[in-house]
Amino acid sequence: MREEEIPYKGIEGIPVIREPGSAAKVNRGSWRLVRPVHNIEKCTKCKICYIYCPDAAIDWTPDGPDINLTSCKGCMICAEECPTGAMTEEKEGA
Amino acid sequence: MQEFKSLKDIPEQDYFTGGSSACAGCGPSLGLKLALKVLGPETIIINSAGCMTLLPLYPNTPLKASWIHNAIENAASTAAGARHGLDVLGNGDMNVVVYAGDGATYDIGFASLSAAAAKNERIIYICYNNQSYGNTGFQWSTATPYGSETKTTPRGKENPTGNTAVNKDMLKIMGAHRVYAATASLAYPVDFLNKLGRAKERDGFSYIELLGACTAGWNYDPRLTIKISKLAVRCGMWPLYEIEHGMLNLNKDFSELKPVDEFLKMQGRYRALPPDGVERLQALINEHWAELKEYNKQRYV
Ligand SMILES: Cc1ncc(C[n+]2csc(CCOP(=O)(O)OP(=O)(O)O)c2C)c(N)n1
Ligand code: SF4
Ligand code: SF4
Ligand code: SF4
Ligand SMILES: [Mg+2]
């Protein structure tokens, strides 16, 4: 078939994701065996947990870190890196 | 862009969300989250097939920037094309960024990377290096360090070393293209994001290689991603340095390196590496470190 005879179909049928950040609503909480627990009294608001969360599951607020348990996969980097022991670990479903 | 001095200066805005199918504790995912803080939403990311390809999984994406799924072979060529197209359309402010694995960078896509760098295309090429073909099950790449076990370099009676090859010196190769080339670490986000900020303002090609700790392939507890990344720098496995106009600049200098053993024993991929293998790896590290110290602030390539 010559090129000009190939019917042009535009981008129809090609999957395009139009909503930026739509994965935020996907629940990854079911992956967790343990969950991080934040203790505000011990927190110095140093931001370390927030910076290092690979799934952006910690939002930064004027009160410090706010854990989003829909996105949190329970990797425990936040607890491991917290310098004051303000982020601790709890067994899921306990 | 103003340089960040501490973690507190890093922007509180994220252009990356949760909900992806990447492993818990994935280093390369964290690298992208951090990078987008500096790059912002006016960015097109060109990704070669690899672990990160599964971040946007139809119908959902964790990204708040544009993304092109690309073949492994030619992410840099696609990026160069996107750059030229945007420039013609008067969209010169948009960032064009490659986010590619080490297999795509060191091996399969090297020809297109080399061409784009030689032509000094105005793109930022970030290689997230998990030191293997991670997505297909952790096979050997030319970025795999000496002594690491991979699916294709198994440790066994006949070969207790695992990988017996020494990884390519990619920084030197890219530095020799006379472009900006730098290493970066997840455990030093201020350094990483300042390098990215500088790359964004450069009128030419920038290559940044981020060590991407990989919990599944390196075989460690996901909570240790940052600890392991930091040790890699402290023991000289992953020194932080940059090359510009062929000149070397060592970003983190230490009077003494920690023994590599500390880094190795945290990861299953080095389990049962015999003492002579550890010794050889330590010698390779010492040699590289001595070279960096010798050429610091001087012409290196
Ligand atoms: C030419 C080609 N060969 C092989 C593959 C299969 N493949 C898909 S992802 C992948 C791994 C790529 O490794 P790397 O670039 O290091 O990224 P990582 O998976 O480690 O994130 C391979 C080999 C492919 N897509 N194209
Ligand atoms: S456990 Fe991991 S995913 Fe969950 S909030 Fe902490 S760092 Fe983020
Ligand atoms: S790392 Fe610990 S002290 Fe720092 S902000 Fe997070 S919870 Fe607070
Ligand atoms: S295999 Fe490694 S690089 Fe790939 S998603 Fe898992 S942790 Fe990330
Ligand atoms: Mg890889």
Short mmCIF file of C-alpha atoms and ligand atoms in Angstrom, two decimals:
data_model
loop_
_atom_site.label_atom_id
_atom_site.label_comp_id
_atom_site.label_asym_id
_atom_site.label_seq_id
_atom_site.Cartn_x
_atom_site.Cartn_y
_atom_site.Cartn_z
CA MET A 1 0.00 0.00 0.00
CA ARG A 2 1.36 3.42 -0.91
CA GLU A 3 1.77 5.80 1.98
CA GLU A 4 -0.99 8.21 1.00
CA GLU A 5 -3.45 5.30 0.88
CA ILE A 6 -2.96 4.37 4.54
CA PRO A 7 -5.97 5.82 6.35
CA TYR A 8 -4.87 8.19 9.12
CA LYS A 9 -6.56 7.29 12.38
CA GLY A 10 -5.20 10.05 14.60
CA ILE A 11 -4.40 9.03 18.16
CA GLU A 12 -7.65 7.12 18.62
CA GLY A 13 -7.08 3.82 20.31
CA ILE A 14 -3.73 4.80 21.79
CA PRO A 15 -4.06 4.80 25.57
CA VAL A 16 -3.51 8.30 26.95
CA ILE A 17 -3.70 8.99 30.67
CA ARG A 18 -5.24 12.42 31.10
CA GLU A 19 -5.39 12.81 34.89
CA PRO A 20 -2.01 13.70 36.42
CA GLY A 21 -1.30 11.77 39.60
CA SER A 22 -4.39 9.59 39.27
CA ALA A 23 -2.52 6.69 40.93
CA ALA A 24 -2.93 8.51 44.28
CA LYS A 25 -6.31 6.83 44.63
CA VAL A 26 -4.90 3.32 44.13
CA ASN A 27 -4.80 1.48 47.44
CA ARG A 28 -1.35 0.07 48.19
CA GLY A 29 -2.10 -0.18 51.89
CA SER A 30 -2.90 -3.86 51.43
CA TRP A 31 0.84 -4.49 50.78
CA ARG A 32 1.74 -3.53 54.34
CA LEU A 33 2.81 -5.99 57.02
CA VAL A 34 3.78 -3.14 59.34
CA ARG A 35 2.74 0.50 59.46
CA PRO A 36 4.48 3.68 60.57
CA VAL A 37 3.02 5.54 63.55
CA HIS A 38 3.87 9.18 64.17
CA ASN A 39 4.35 10.49 67.69
CA ILE A 40 4.00 14.26 67.55
CA GLU A 41 5.58 14.89 70.98
CA LYS A 42 8.93 13.49 69.90
CA CYS A 43 8.89 15.10 66.45
CA THR A 44 11.31 17.94 65.68
CA LYS A 45 9.79 18.53 62.21
CA CYS A 46 13.14 17.87 60.57
CA LYS A 47 11.43 16.64 57.33
CA ILE A 48 13.68 13.58 56.95
CA CYS A 49 10.78 11.10 56.83
CA TYR A 50 8.94 13.27 54.32
CA ILE A 51 11.94 13.65 51.99
CA TYR A 52 12.82 9.95 51.96
CA CYS A 53 9.40 8.34 51.46
CA PRO A 54 9.65 6.70 48.00
CA ASP A 55 5.89 6.68 47.52
CA ALA A 56 5.18 10.28 48.53
CA ALA A 57 2.92 8.78 51.20
CA ILE A 58 3.89 11.46 53.70
CA ASP A 59 2.41 14.91 53.22
CA TRP A 60 4.13 17.84 54.86
CA THR A 61 1.84 19.99 57.01
CA PRO A 62 2.44 22.83 59.48
CA ASP A 63 2.14 20.16 62.22
CA GLY A 64 4.78 17.93 60.60
CA PRO A 65 4.39 14.67 58.68
CA ASP A 66 0.96 13.32 57.79
CA ILE A 67 0.97 9.67 56.70
CA ASN A 68 -1.35 8.65 53.89
CA LEU A 69 -2.23 5.01 54.56
CA THR A 70 -3.72 4.50 51.10
CA SER A 71 -0.28 5.04 49.52
CA CYS A 72 2.01 3.78 52.31
CA LYS A 73 3.52 0.39 51.39
CA GLY A 74 5.12 -0.11 54.80
CA CYS A 75 8.76 0.02 53.68
CA MET A 76 9.67 1.61 57.06
CA ILE A 77 12.35 3.92 55.64
CA CYS A 78 10.66 6.76 57.55
CA ALA A 79 11.03 4.98 60.90
CA GLU A 80 14.56 3.82 60.12
CA GLU A 81 15.72 7.34 59.25
CA CYS A 82 13.84 9.31 61.92
CA PRO A 83 16.56 10.67 64.20
CA THR A 84 14.36 11.11 67.31
CA GLY A 85 12.30 7.92 67.42
CA ALA A 86 9.14 9.88 66.65
CA MET A 87 8.28 7.50 63.81
CA THR A 88 7.74 3.98 65.10
CA GLU A 89 6.52 0.68 63.74
CA GLU A 90 3.35 -1.22 64.49
CA LYS A 91 2.24 -4.63 63.21
CA GLU A 92 -0.58 -4.32 60.72
CA GLY A 93 -3.90 -5.56 62.09
CA ALA A 94 -2.58 -5.80 65.65
CA MET B 1 18.23 28.56 40.63
CA GLN B 2 19.17 29.16 44.21
CA GLU B 3 21.26 26.37 45.72
CA PHE B 4 19.69 24.39 48.55
CA LYS B 5 21.74 24.36 51.74
CA SER B 6 19.84 21.82 53.78
CA LEU B 7 16.85 19.45 53.63
CA LYS B 8 14.65 22.28 54.90
CA ASP B 9 15.21 24.25 51.67
CA ILE B 10 13.92 21.42 49.46
CA PRO B 11 10.53 22.38 47.98
CA GLU B 12 7.45 21.00 49.72
CA GLN B 13 5.68 20.52 46.42
CA ASP B 14 5.53 17.00 44.94
CA TYR B 15 4.74 16.07 41.37
CA PHE B 16 4.73 12.37 42.17
CA THR B 17 2.10 10.37 44.07
CA GLY B 18 1.80 6.94 45.64
CA GLY B 19 -0.10 4.06 44.10
CA SER B 20 2.55 2.76 41.71
CA SER B 21 3.42 -0.91 41.40
CA ALA B 22 7.13 -0.38 42.26
CA CYS B 23 8.48 -2.39 45.21
CA ALA B 24 8.12 -0.93 48.70
CA GLY B 25 11.29 1.05 49.41
CA CYS B 26 12.31 1.31 45.72
CA GLY B 27 15.33 3.60 45.31
CA PRO B 28 14.74 4.60 41.66
CA SER B 29 11.14 5.65 42.49
CA LEU B 30 12.45 7.88 45.26
CA GLY B 31 14.96 9.35 42.81
CA LEU B 32 12.18 10.37 40.46
CA LYS B 33 10.05 11.80 43.26
CA LEU B 34 12.97 13.97 44.36
CA ALA B 35 13.95 14.99 40.82
CA LEU B 36 10.44 16.26 40.06
CA LYS B 37 10.64 18.64 43.02
CA VAL B 38 13.23 20.58 41.04
CA LEU B 39 12.03 19.83 37.51
CA GLY B 40 8.35 20.63 38.15
CA PRO B 41 5.30 19.81 36.03
CA GLU B 42 6.62 21.52 32.89
CA THR B 43 8.72 18.46 32.15
CA ILE B 44 8.63 15.66 29.62
CA ILE B 45 10.24 12.48 30.90
CA ILE B 46 11.45 9.95 28.36
CA ASN B 47 11.74 6.53 29.94
CA SER B 48 13.45 3.52 28.42
CA ALA B 49 11.85 0.13 29.14
CA GLY B 50 12.78 -0.99 32.65
CA CYS B 51 11.42 -0.98 36.19
CA MET B 52 10.21 2.62 36.00
CA THR B 53 8.15 1.84 32.91
CA LEU B 54 5.58 0.30 35.21
CA LEU B 55 5.03 3.54 37.14
CA PRO B 56 2.36 4.83 34.74
CA LEU B 57 0.20 1.77 34.27
CA TYR B 58 -2.92 2.50 32.25
CA PRO B 59 -5.33 3.94 33.38
CA ASN B 60 -3.31 5.43 36.28
CA THR B 61 -0.09 7.36 36.73
CA PRO B 62 1.77 8.61 39.81
CA LEU B 63 3.24 11.41 37.70
CA LYS B 64 2.14 15.02 37.50
CA ALA B 65 4.44 15.62 34.54
CA SER B 66 4.40 14.20 31.00
CA TRP B 67 5.91 10.83 30.26
CA ILE B 68 6.87 8.96 27.11
CA HIS B 69 7.30 5.20 27.21
CA ASN B 70 10.31 4.56 24.98
CA ALA B 71 12.23 1.58 23.65
CA ILE B 72 15.43 0.71 25.51
CA GLU B 73 17.60 1.56 22.51
CA ASN B 74 16.98 5.23 21.90
CA ALA B 75 15.63 7.28 24.81
CA ALA B 76 18.28 9.95 24.17
CA SER B 77 17.28 10.26 20.49
CA THR B 78 13.61 10.63 21.42
CA ALA B 79 14.63 13.30 23.92
CA ALA B 80 16.67 15.18 21.33
CA GLY B 81 13.68 15.06 18.96
CA ALA B 82 11.32 16.29 21.68
CA ARG B 83 13.75 19.12 22.49
CA HIS B 84 13.93 20.30 18.87
CA GLY B 85 10.17 20.05 18.44
CA LEU B 86 9.49 22.05 21.60
CA ASP B 87 12.02 24.68 20.60
CA VAL B 88 10.40 25.08 17.18
CA LEU B 89 7.00 25.45 18.86
CA GLY B 90 8.39 28.15 21.14
CA ASN B 91 8.32 25.90 24.21
CA GLY B 92 11.97 26.33 25.10
CA ASP B 93 11.28 26.49 28.85
CA MET B 94 9.95 22.95 29.03
CA ASN B 95 12.44 20.48 30.54
CA VAL B 96 13.29 17.39 28.53
CA VAL B 97 14.58 14.66 30.80
CA VAL B 98 15.55 11.04 30.24
CA TYR B 99 15.03 8.66 33.14
CA ALA B 100 16.73 5.45 32.10
CA GLY B 101 18.14 2.35 33.77
CA ASP B 102 21.77 1.26 33.67
CA GLY B 103 21.09 -1.50 31.14
CA ALA B 104 19.57 1.08 28.79
CA THR B 105 22.35 3.56 29.49
CA TYR B 106 25.56 1.55 29.66
CA ASP B 107 24.59 -1.09 27.10
CA ILE B 108 21.55 -1.11 24.87
CA GLY B 109 20.94 2.64 24.44
CA PHE B 110 24.56 3.73 24.56
CA ALA B 111 24.86 4.66 20.87
CA SER B 112 21.97 7.12 21.03
CA LEU B 113 23.17 8.50 24.37
CA SER B 114 26.65 9.06 22.98
CA ALA B 115 25.30 10.78 19.87
CA ALA B 116 23.03 13.14 21.84
CA ALA B 117 25.89 14.01 24.20
CA ALA B 118 28.37 14.55 21.37
CA LYS B 119 25.89 16.95 19.76
CA ASN B 120 25.46 18.66 23.14
CA GLU B 121 21.65 18.47 22.92
CA ARG B 122 19.94 20.52 25.62
CA ILE B 123 18.55 17.62 27.63
CA ILE B 124 19.08 16.18 31.11
CA TYR B 125 19.88 12.48 31.09
CA ILE B 126 19.40 10.79 34.45
CA CYS B 127 20.57 7.21 34.70
CA TYR B 128 19.10 5.45 37.74
CA ASN B 129 21.64 2.75 38.27
CA ASN B 130 20.41 -0.37 40.09
CA GLN B 131 23.46 -2.18 38.72
CA SER B 132 21.52 -4.78 36.76
CA TYR B 133 18.70 -5.48 34.32
CA GLY B 134 16.28 -5.22 37.23
CA ASN B 135 12.91 -5.45 35.56
CA THR B 136 13.61 -8.74 33.82
CA GLY B 137 14.84 -10.40 37.02
CA PHE B 138 18.25 -8.95 37.93
CA GLN B 139 20.59 -9.98 35.13
CA TRP B 140 24.17 -8.74 34.72
CA SER B 141 24.77 -5.40 33.00
CA THR B 142 28.09 -3.61 32.40
CA ALA B 143 27.18 -1.50 35.46
CA THR B 144 27.13 -4.54 37.77
CA PRO B 145 29.96 -4.32 40.30
CA TYR B 146 32.66 -6.92 40.66
CA GLY B 147 31.62 -9.66 43.10
CA SER B 148 27.86 -9.17 42.82
CA GLU B 149 25.68 -12.16 42.20
CA THR B 150 23.09 -11.76 39.43
CA LYS B 151 20.79 -14.20 37.61
CA THR B 152 23.35 -14.50 34.82
CA THR B 153 26.45 -14.43 37.06
CA PRO B 154 25.43 -16.90 39.77
CA ARG B 155 27.78 -17.76 42.59
CA GLY B 156 28.70 -21.44 42.63
CA LYS B 157 31.46 -23.95 43.30
CA GLU B 158 33.14 -23.27 39.97
CA ASN B 159 32.82 -19.52 40.25
CA PRO B 160 32.49 -18.30 43.85
CA THR B 161 32.97 -14.64 42.79
CA GLY B 162 29.69 -14.16 40.92
CA ASN B 163 30.40 -11.27 38.56
CA THR B 164 34.09 -11.36 37.65
CA ALA B 165 33.95 -8.33 35.31
CA VAL B 166 34.69 -4.79 36.46
CA ASN B 167 31.90 -2.30 35.74
CA LYS B 168 32.37 0.37 33.07
CA ASP B 169 33.64 3.77 34.19
CA MET B 170 30.62 5.56 32.77
CA LEU B 171 31.36 8.93 34.37
CA LYS B 172 34.70 9.07 32.63
CA ILE B 173 33.12 8.02 29.34
CA MET B 174 30.48 10.76 29.61
CA GLY B 175 33.02 13.30 30.88
CA ALA B 176 35.08 12.58 27.78
CA HIS B 177 32.10 13.73 25.69
CA ARG B 178 32.86 17.20 27.15
CA VAL B 179 29.43 17.48 28.74
CA TYR B 180 28.47 17.95 32.38
CA ALA B 181 28.61 14.55 34.10
CA ALA B 182 27.97 13.86 37.79
CA THR B 183 27.18 11.08 40.23
CA ALA B 184 24.44 11.46 42.83
CA SER B 185 23.07 9.57 45.81
CA LEU B 186 19.64 9.18 47.40
CA ALA B 187 21.26 9.68 50.79
CA TYR B 188 22.53 13.13 49.74
CA PRO B 189 19.36 14.72 48.30
CA VAL B 190 20.65 18.29 48.68
CA ASP B 191 23.68 17.48 46.52
CA PHE B 192 21.52 15.58 43.99
CA LEU B 193 18.94 18.35 43.62
CA ASN B 194 21.55 21.10 43.37
CA LYS B 195 23.22 19.18 40.54
CA LEU B 196 19.86 18.86 38.85
CA GLY B 197 19.13 22.55 39.35
CA ARG B 198 22.42 23.44 37.70
CA ALA B 199 21.76 20.98 34.86
CA LYS B 200 18.38 22.61 34.25
CA GLU B 201 20.05 25.93 33.64
CA ARG B 202 22.79 24.63 31.40
CA ASP B 203 22.59 25.31 27.70
CA GLY B 204 23.62 21.80 26.73
CA PHE B 205 23.70 18.15 27.64
CA SER B 206 23.87 17.00 31.28
CA TYR B 207 24.39 13.48 32.52
CA ILE B 208 23.55 12.62 36.12
CA GLU B 209 23.96 9.11 37.42
CA LEU B 210 22.03 8.24 40.54
CA LEU B 211 22.78 5.07 42.44
CA GLY B 212 19.34 3.47 42.70
CA ALA B 213 19.29 1.07 45.62
CA CYS B 214 17.08 -1.86 44.64
CA THR B 215 15.52 -3.78 47.49
CA ALA B 216 14.44 -6.76 45.38
CA GLY B 217 17.62 -7.22 43.36
CA TRP B 218 20.23 -6.27 45.95
CA ASN B 219 18.24 -8.37 48.37
CA TYR B 220 17.88 -6.31 51.54
CA ASP B 221 15.15 -5.18 53.93
CA PRO B 222 13.40 -2.21 52.22
CA ARG B 223 13.84 -0.04 55.29
CA LEU B 224 17.60 0.10 54.54
CA THR B 225 17.44 1.94 51.18
CA ILE B 226 18.92 5.16 52.57
CA LYS B 227 21.40 3.49 54.96
CA ILE B 228 22.81 1.39 52.09
CA SER B 229 22.92 4.39 49.75
CA LYS B 230 24.87 6.36 52.34
CA LEU B 231 27.31 3.52 53.00
CA ALA B 232 27.97 3.21 49.27
CA VAL B 233 29.26 6.79 49.35
CA ARG B 234 31.12 6.43 52.64
CA CYS B 235 32.98 3.31 51.59
CA GLY B 236 33.91 4.65 48.15
CA MET B 237 31.70 2.28 46.16
CA TRP B 238 29.81 5.36 44.94
CA PRO B 239 31.90 8.52 45.29
CA LEU B 240 30.13 11.83 44.65
CA TYR B 241 31.89 13.87 41.98
CA GLU B 242 31.31 15.85 38.80
CA ILE B 243 33.19 16.45 35.58
CA GLU B 244 32.79 19.69 33.64
CA HIS B 245 34.92 20.75 30.66
CA GLY B 246 37.00 17.68 31.50
CA MET B 247 37.81 19.01 34.99
CA LEU B 248 37.13 16.89 38.05
CA ASN B 249 35.42 18.11 41.19
CA LEU B 250 35.08 15.75 44.15
CA ASN B 251 31.89 16.78 45.98
CA LYS B 252 32.25 14.69 49.14
CA ASP B 253 35.77 14.15 50.36
CA PHE B 254 36.60 11.90 53.32
CA SER B 255 39.93 11.52 55.06
CA GLU B 256 39.23 7.81 55.36
CA LEU B 257 36.88 5.44 53.59
CA LYS B 258 34.85 2.90 55.54
CA PRO B 259 35.73 -0.71 54.70
CA VAL B 260 33.58 -2.05 51.85
CA ASP B 261 32.70 -5.08 53.97
CA GLU B 262 30.15 -2.97 55.88
CA PHE B 263 28.33 -2.23 52.63
CA LEU B 264 28.52 -5.81 51.37
CA LYS B 265 27.17 -7.53 54.45
CA MET B 266 23.89 -5.61 54.30
CA GLN B 267 22.95 -7.19 50.95
CA GLY B 268 22.08 -10.71 49.86
CA ARG B 269 23.70 -10.23 46.43
CA TYR B 270 27.14 -10.33 48.06
CA ARG B 271 26.39 -13.18 50.46
CA ALA B 272 29.20 -15.74 50.44
CA LEU B 273 31.58 -13.60 48.39
CA PRO B 274 34.88 -15.20 49.45
CA PRO B 275 37.55 -13.13 51.26
CA ASP B 276 39.79 -12.87 48.18
CA GLY B 277 36.82 -11.43 46.27
CA VAL B 278 36.21 -8.83 48.98
CA GLU B 279 39.90 -8.00 48.91
CA ARG B 280 39.93 -7.51 45.15
CA LEU B 281 36.83 -5.31 45.32
CA GLN B 282 38.42 -3.23 48.08
CA ALA B 283 41.55 -2.82 45.93
CA LEU B 284 39.45 -1.65 42.96
CA ILE B 285 37.70 0.90 45.19
CA ASN B 286 40.97 2.15 46.66
CA GLU B 287 42.45 2.55 43.21
CA HIS B 288 39.47 4.57 41.96
CA TRP B 289 39.43 6.72 45.11
CA ALA B 290 43.15 7.46 44.83
CA GLU B 291 42.63 8.49 41.20
CA LEU B 292 39.79 10.88 42.16
CA LYS B 293 41.91 12.41 44.94
CA GLU B 294 44.87 12.82 42.60
CA TYR B 295 42.92 14.54 39.83
CA ASN B 296 40.55 16.58 42.01
CA LYS B 297 40.28 20.17 40.62
CA GLN B 298 42.38 19.15 37.64
CA ARG B 299 41.92 17.96 34.09
CA TYR B 300 40.64 14.38 34.40
CA VAL B 301 39.53 13.41 30.89
C1 LIG C 1 16.22 -4.33 23.02
C2 LIG C 1 15.54 -4.85 24.21
N1 LIG C 1 16.06 -5.94 24.85
C3 LIG C 1 15.47 -6.44 25.94
C4 LIG C 1 14.31 -5.88 26.42
C5 LIG C 1 13.64 -6.48 27.63
N2 LIG C 1 13.77 -5.62 28.81
C6 LIG C 1 12.75 -4.87 29.26
S1 LIG C 1 13.10 -4.04 30.67
C7 LIG C 1 14.68 -4.67 30.69
C8 LIG C 1 15.63 -4.32 31.78
C9 LIG C 1 16.29 -3.00 31.57
O1 LIG C 1 17.32 -2.78 32.50
P1 LIG C 1 17.67 -1.33 32.97
O2 LIG C 1 17.75 -0.42 31.82
O3 LIG C 1 18.87 -1.41 33.86
O4 LIG C 1 16.40 -0.89 33.84
P2 LIG C 1 15.85 -1.61 35.17
O5 LIG C 1 14.93 -2.71 34.72
O6 LIG C 1 17.00 -2.12 35.94
O7 LIG C 1 15.08 -0.56 35.89
C10 LIG C 1 14.88 -5.54 29.60
C11 LIG C 1 16.13 -6.28 29.35
C12 LIG C 1 13.77 -4.78 25.72
N3 LIG C 1 12.65 -4.16 26.16
N4 LIG C 1 14.38 -4.29 24.64
S1 SF4 C 2 6.62 3.21 55.61
FE1 SF4 C 2 7.61 3.72 53.65
S2 SF4 C 2 5.87 4.13 52.29
FE2 SF4 C 2 5.06 4.24 54.39
S3 SF4 C 2 5.22 6.39 54.94
FE3 SF4 C 2 7.08 5.40 55.69
S4 SF4 C 2 8.57 5.71 54.05
FE4 SF4 C 2 6.54 6.10 53.17
S1 SF4 C 3 11.94 12.21 60.73
FE1 SF4 C 3 11.05 12.00 62.79
S2 SF4 C 3 11.53 13.93 63.80
FE2 SF4 C 3 11.86 14.27 61.62
S3 SF4 C 3 9.91 15.10 60.87
FE3 SF4 C 3 9.82 12.88 60.60
S4 SF4 C 3 8.85 12.08 62.46
FE4 SF4 C 3 9.51 14.18 62.90
S1 SF4 C 4 13.15 -4.34 41.35
FE1 SF4 C 4 14.39 -2.71 42.27
S2 SF4 C 4 14.31 -0.97 40.85
FE2 SF4 C 4 12.69 -2.41 40.28
S3 SF4 C 4 10.84 -1.64 41.32
FE3 SF4 C 4 11.79 -3.16 42.69
S4 SF4 C 4 13.17 -2.00 44.02
FE4 SF4 C 4 12.62 -0.68 42.29
MG MG C 5 19.00 -1.43 35.92
#
